[in-house]
Amino acid sequence: MRGLPVQGVCFLQLAVLLGTYQVAEGGCSELCCRGKDPTCTSTDWRMDRVYGTCFCDESCQHTRDCCFDYTSVCPAQACVVSEWSHWSGCAQQCEPAIRVRRRHIEQEPRNSGNACPSLEEKAGCLEYINTRGKYCAQTHGLAFITTIKYSKDRIKRHLSGDSEDQGYCMEFKLESLSHHCNAESRPHAQWMQYLREGYTVCVVCQPPAMRNDSHSCQGDGADFDGTKVLHWQAVGNPRCRGTWKKVQKMEQCSCPLVHSFIFI
């Protein structure tokens, strides 16, 4: 630098320092850490416009001390799950039980992306064939019901070989029910919240819940008049139960979907 004036030397030194700062990497470059990691830091401007130590872990968005470029360098990635599996069979035969379907995580959430949803669903069911292959449905007794949506998933076994009998609809007026029905919040049991005293509901009787000899479902009240108080229970929550009276028997149900159910 010989021959350069003092001002020129200072300017050159400043330029070298600035150049060094521009080359140095700051922000969240090559970082992006999972969870809360106090070592996942850099030195740069923070989101709150303060210069100094900033963070690049997932918790920094809650503490508001992320580096300014966190959201662009570490974009949020939501959880990705697979499609639901097929429903399993009932856990037991000849009595109300639970069936299950599952899905798995294909991509874990990153950088505060949306958390994974439930990976398992349960629903009520009832099998009409015991372990020895014998038909075990009954015509009288407690009526077991579930959401009408179950009819789409149920495998219909026409044991008599008669595929023309598509069943019928029973219309009831709800007389009473336990408070456990309205308190349900589990996904597979939310349909119980639509059961209300005084409401008219429709319940479908169809194979395989329909007995071959009597062509009726357990607890449907087909043999009684409208003065007989009949008992029912929601499959999936044995504490959700109540009474109803038969209004009429119809070929097709006419109730709204949320007030339509099925014997199982």
Short mmCIF file of C-alpha atoms in Angstrom, two decimals:
data_model
loop_
_atom_site.label_atom_id
_atom_site.label_comp_id
_atom_site.label_asym_id
_atom_site.label_seq_id
_atom_site.Cartn_x
_atom_site.Cartn_y
_atom_site.Cartn_z
CA MET A 1 0.00 0.00 0.00
CA ARG A 2 2.95 2.18 -0.28
CA GLY A 3 2.24 5.54 -1.86
CA LEU A 4 -1.45 5.45 -0.88
CA PRO A 5 -2.74 8.33 1.22
CA VAL A 6 -4.11 7.54 4.68
CA GLN A 7 -7.71 8.06 3.51
CA GLY A 8 -7.22 5.47 0.78
CA VAL A 9 -5.86 2.91 3.22
CA CYS A 10 -8.87 3.34 5.53
CA PHE A 11 -11.31 3.03 2.64
CA LEU A 12 -9.63 -0.18 1.47
CA GLN A 13 -9.76 -1.69 4.93
CA LEU A 14 -13.47 -0.83 5.22
CA ALA A 15 -14.18 -2.41 1.87
CA VAL A 16 -12.43 -5.63 2.95
CA LEU A 17 -14.46 -5.74 6.15
CA LEU A 18 -17.73 -5.18 4.29
CA GLY A 19 -16.84 -7.83 1.77
CA THR A 20 -16.12 -10.30 4.53
CA TYR A 21 -19.51 -9.61 6.15
CA GLN A 22 -21.34 -10.11 2.89
CA VAL A 23 -19.69 -13.47 2.25
CA ALA A 24 -20.34 -14.76 5.78
CA GLU A 25 -23.57 -16.75 6.08
CA GLY A 26 -26.19 -15.57 8.56
CA GLY A 27 -29.84 -16.26 9.18
CA CYS A 28 -31.09 -19.84 9.05
CA SER A 29 -28.99 -21.05 6.14
CA GLU A 30 -28.42 -24.82 6.49
CA LEU A 31 -30.16 -24.88 9.88
CA CYS A 32 -33.88 -25.56 10.58
CA CYS A 33 -33.97 -27.69 13.74
CA ARG A 34 -36.76 -29.85 15.14
CA GLY A 35 -38.55 -29.01 18.38
CA LYS A 36 -36.92 -26.69 20.90
CA ASP A 37 -33.16 -26.52 20.42
CA PRO A 38 -31.26 -23.73 22.24
CA THR A 39 -28.13 -24.52 20.23
CA CYS A 40 -29.83 -23.90 16.89
CA THR A 41 -28.74 -20.27 16.61
CA SER A 42 -27.28 -17.77 14.23
CA THR A 43 -26.31 -14.10 14.37
CA ASP A 44 -28.49 -11.84 12.27
CA TRP A 45 -31.64 -9.76 12.35
CA ARG A 46 -34.55 -11.31 14.22
CA MET A 47 -38.21 -11.13 13.28
CA ASP A 48 -38.72 -8.52 15.99
CA ARG A 49 -36.12 -6.29 14.23
CA VAL A 50 -33.43 -6.78 16.86
CA TYR A 51 -29.93 -7.66 15.68
CA GLY A 52 -28.03 -10.36 17.54
CA THR A 53 -28.54 -14.01 18.40
CA CYS A 54 -31.53 -15.47 16.57
CA PHE A 55 -32.95 -18.99 16.47
CA CYS A 56 -33.92 -21.45 13.77
CA ASP A 57 -35.71 -24.17 15.74
CA GLU A 58 -39.44 -24.92 15.53
CA SER A 59 -40.23 -23.20 18.83
CA CYS A 60 -38.80 -19.83 17.77
CA GLN A 61 -42.12 -18.80 16.21
CA HIS A 62 -43.74 -19.05 19.63
CA THR A 63 -40.97 -17.15 21.39
CA ARG A 64 -40.71 -14.63 18.52
CA ASP A 65 -36.93 -14.81 18.31
CA CYS A 66 -36.55 -16.46 14.88
CA CYS A 67 -34.02 -15.19 12.40
CA PHE A 68 -35.65 -12.90 9.85
CA ASP A 69 -35.50 -15.54 7.08
CA TYR A 70 -36.85 -18.49 9.10
CA THR A 71 -40.20 -18.77 7.31
CA SER A 72 -38.59 -18.71 3.87
CA VAL A 73 -35.62 -20.97 4.61
CA CYS A 74 -37.60 -23.30 6.87
CA PRO A 75 -41.13 -23.35 5.38
CA ALA A 76 -43.84 -25.10 7.35
CA GLN A 77 -44.64 -28.63 6.16
CA ALA A 78 -47.89 -30.17 7.32
CA CYS A 79 -48.20 -33.78 8.37
CA VAL A 80 -49.13 -36.14 5.53
CA VAL A 81 -51.02 -39.36 6.29
CA SER A 82 -52.06 -42.30 4.16
CA GLU A 83 -55.58 -43.29 3.18
CA TRP A 84 -57.64 -45.21 5.74
CA SER A 85 -57.24 -48.96 5.76
CA HIS A 86 -60.29 -51.19 5.35
CA TRP A 87 -62.42 -51.65 8.46
CA SER A 88 -61.41 -54.63 10.56
CA GLY A 89 -63.89 -57.28 11.54
CA CYS A 90 -65.75 -57.07 14.84
CA ALA A 91 -63.71 -57.85 17.92
CA GLN A 92 -66.43 -60.27 19.09
CA GLN A 93 -69.28 -62.25 17.56
CA CYS A 94 -72.98 -62.20 18.41
CA GLU A 95 -72.79 -59.13 20.64
CA PRO A 96 -72.04 -55.42 20.16
CA ALA A 97 -68.33 -54.83 19.68
CA ILE A 98 -65.84 -52.47 18.07
CA ARG A 99 -64.27 -52.44 14.61
CA VAL A 100 -61.13 -50.45 13.78
CA ARG A 101 -59.48 -48.80 10.82
CA ARG A 102 -56.05 -47.16 10.76
CA ARG A 103 -53.75 -44.99 8.67
CA HIS A 104 -50.06 -44.21 9.00
CA ILE A 105 -47.84 -41.15 8.80
CA GLU A 106 -46.15 -40.65 5.45
CA GLN A 107 -44.48 -37.35 6.34
CA GLU A 108 -43.92 -35.93 9.81
CA PRO A 109 -44.79 -32.24 10.25
CA ARG A 110 -41.84 -29.87 10.13
CA ASN A 111 -41.21 -26.27 11.08
CA SER A 112 -44.47 -25.85 13.03
CA GLY A 113 -46.56 -27.37 10.23
CA ASN A 114 -50.01 -28.79 11.00
CA ALA A 115 -49.87 -31.69 13.43
CA CYS A 116 -50.90 -35.20 12.39
CA PRO A 117 -54.61 -36.09 12.69
CA SER A 118 -55.88 -39.17 14.46
CA LEU A 119 -54.37 -42.37 13.09
CA GLU A 120 -57.13 -44.67 14.34
CA GLU A 121 -60.91 -44.71 14.20
CA LYS A 122 -63.29 -47.03 16.01
CA ALA A 123 -66.95 -47.72 15.37
CA GLY A 124 -69.59 -50.04 16.72
CA CYS A 125 -70.42 -53.28 14.94
CA LEU A 126 -72.10 -56.63 15.43
CA GLU A 127 -71.34 -59.94 13.73
CA TYR A 128 -74.17 -62.43 13.20
CA ILE A 129 -72.03 -65.52 12.70
CA ASN A 130 -70.35 -67.16 15.69
CA THR A 131 -67.03 -69.01 15.63
CA ARG A 132 -68.83 -72.22 14.64
CA GLY A 133 -70.53 -70.60 11.68
CA LYS A 134 -73.95 -70.49 13.30
CA TYR A 135 -76.36 -67.61 12.77
CA CYS A 136 -76.88 -65.90 16.13
CA ALA A 137 -79.19 -62.88 15.66
CA GLN A 138 -82.36 -62.51 17.76
CA THR A 139 -85.73 -60.94 17.07
CA HIS A 140 -86.72 -59.78 20.55
CA GLY A 141 -84.80 -57.88 23.18
CA LEU A 142 -82.74 -54.72 23.18
CA ALA A 143 -82.38 -52.95 19.83
CA PHE A 144 -78.77 -52.14 18.91
CA ILE A 145 -78.39 -49.15 16.58
CA THR A 146 -75.66 -47.16 14.91
CA THR A 147 -75.33 -44.45 12.26
CA ILE A 148 -76.86 -45.11 8.85
CA LYS A 149 -73.39 -44.65 7.36
CA TYR A 150 -72.49 -48.09 8.66
CA SER A 151 -74.70 -49.70 6.03
CA LYS A 152 -72.20 -48.66 3.35
CA ASP A 153 -69.34 -50.49 5.08
CA ARG A 154 -71.13 -53.56 6.35
CA ILE A 155 -70.61 -56.72 4.35
CA LYS A 156 -74.10 -58.09 3.73
CA ARG A 157 -74.35 -61.84 4.12
CA HIS A 158 -77.64 -63.08 2.68
CA LEU A 159 -77.59 -66.37 4.50
CA SER A 160 -80.75 -67.64 2.87
CA GLY A 161 -79.51 -66.77 -0.60
CA ASP A 162 -82.44 -64.39 -1.04
CA SER A 163 -80.92 -61.14 -2.32
CA GLU A 164 -84.23 -59.53 -3.20
CA ASP A 165 -85.23 -58.69 0.39
CA GLN A 166 -83.71 -55.24 0.91
CA GLY A 167 -85.35 -54.73 4.30
CA TYR A 168 -87.63 -51.99 5.59
CA CYS A 169 -87.69 -48.89 7.77
CA MET A 170 -89.09 -48.53 11.29
CA GLU A 171 -90.11 -45.06 12.50
CA PHE A 172 -89.91 -44.39 16.24
CA LYS A 173 -90.54 -41.49 18.60
CA LEU A 174 -87.80 -41.15 21.20
CA GLU A 175 -89.22 -41.22 24.71
CA SER A 176 -86.05 -41.02 26.79
CA LEU A 177 -82.28 -41.29 26.55
CA SER A 178 -79.28 -41.09 28.85
CA HIS A 179 -77.16 -37.93 29.05
CA HIS A 180 -74.17 -39.93 27.83
CA CYS A 181 -75.50 -39.67 24.26
CA ASN A 182 -75.31 -35.88 24.11
CA ALA A 183 -71.92 -35.82 25.84
CA GLU A 184 -70.24 -37.86 23.10
CA SER A 185 -67.40 -36.11 21.25
CA ARG A 186 -65.37 -39.04 19.90
CA PRO A 187 -65.34 -39.00 16.08
CA HIS A 188 -66.91 -42.45 15.70
CA ALA A 189 -69.70 -41.63 18.15
CA GLN A 190 -70.68 -38.06 17.27
CA TRP A 191 -73.83 -39.35 15.53
CA MET A 192 -75.27 -40.01 19.01
CA GLN A 193 -75.57 -36.25 19.59
CA TYR A 194 -78.52 -36.20 17.17
CA LEU A 195 -80.61 -38.39 19.46
CA ARG A 196 -83.09 -36.14 21.30
CA GLU A 197 -86.17 -36.78 23.41
CA GLY A 198 -89.37 -36.19 21.45
CA TYR A 199 -87.65 -36.52 18.06
CA THR A 200 -88.86 -38.91 15.39
CA VAL A 201 -86.12 -41.17 14.04
CA CYS A 202 -85.91 -43.79 11.32
CA VAL A 203 -84.07 -47.08 11.74
CA VAL A 204 -83.36 -49.39 8.81
CA CYS A 205 -83.68 -53.16 9.14
CA GLN A 206 -81.75 -55.00 6.42
CA PRO A 207 -79.58 -58.10 5.99
CA PRO A 208 -77.60 -59.40 7.75
CA ALA A 209 -79.28 -57.98 10.87
CA MET A 210 -82.61 -59.30 9.57
CA ARG A 211 -83.41 -62.85 10.61
CA ASN A 212 -84.16 -65.19 7.73
CA ASP A 213 -87.17 -66.87 9.33
CA SER A 214 -89.00 -63.81 10.72
CA HIS A 215 -87.65 -61.14 8.34
CA SER A 216 -87.29 -58.74 11.28
CA CYS A 217 -84.50 -57.20 13.32
CA GLN A 218 -83.81 -57.58 17.01
CA GLY A 219 -85.82 -55.06 19.01
CA ASP A 220 -87.57 -53.48 16.02
CA GLY A 221 -90.98 -53.69 17.74
CA ALA A 222 -92.70 -54.95 14.60
CA ASP A 223 -94.91 -57.26 16.71
CA PHE A 224 -96.09 -54.48 19.04
CA ASP A 225 -98.41 -51.51 18.72
CA GLY A 226 -97.47 -47.90 19.38
CA THR A 227 -98.17 -48.09 23.12
CA LYS A 228 -95.35 -50.51 23.86
CA VAL A 229 -92.20 -48.87 25.29
CA LEU A 230 -89.18 -50.42 23.59
CA HIS A 231 -85.52 -50.19 24.58
CA TRP A 232 -82.50 -49.37 22.41
CA GLN A 233 -78.75 -49.00 22.87
CA ALA A 234 -76.17 -47.19 20.76
CA VAL A 235 -73.36 -49.46 19.62
CA GLY A 236 -70.00 -47.90 20.45
CA ASN A 237 -71.13 -46.48 23.80
CA PRO A 238 -73.18 -48.86 25.98
CA ARG A 239 -74.05 -45.95 28.30
CA CYS A 240 -75.94 -44.23 25.47
CA ARG A 241 -79.32 -45.91 25.68
CA GLY A 242 -82.99 -45.07 26.00
CA THR A 243 -86.56 -45.90 25.05
CA TRP A 244 -88.85 -45.24 22.11
CA LYS A 245 -92.29 -46.13 20.78
CA LYS A 246 -93.07 -47.43 17.33
CA VAL A 247 -94.78 -44.97 15.00
CA GLN A 248 -95.00 -46.97 11.80
CA LYS A 249 -93.30 -49.43 9.49
CA MET A 250 -92.36 -48.18 6.02
CA GLU A 251 -90.67 -49.50 2.92
CA GLN A 252 -88.34 -46.50 2.73
CA CYS A 253 -87.13 -44.10 5.42
CA SER A 254 -88.14 -40.45 5.15
CA CYS A 255 -86.22 -38.95 8.09
CA PRO A 256 -83.32 -36.51 7.63
CA LEU A 257 -79.93 -38.22 7.34
CA VAL A 258 -78.83 -37.17 10.85
CA HIS A 259 -81.96 -38.78 12.29
CA SER A 260 -81.60 -42.00 10.30
CA PHE A 261 -79.98 -45.05 11.88
CA ILE A 262 -79.63 -48.77 11.31
CA PHE A 263 -80.19 -51.95 13.33
CA ILE A 264 -77.02 -53.96 13.67
#
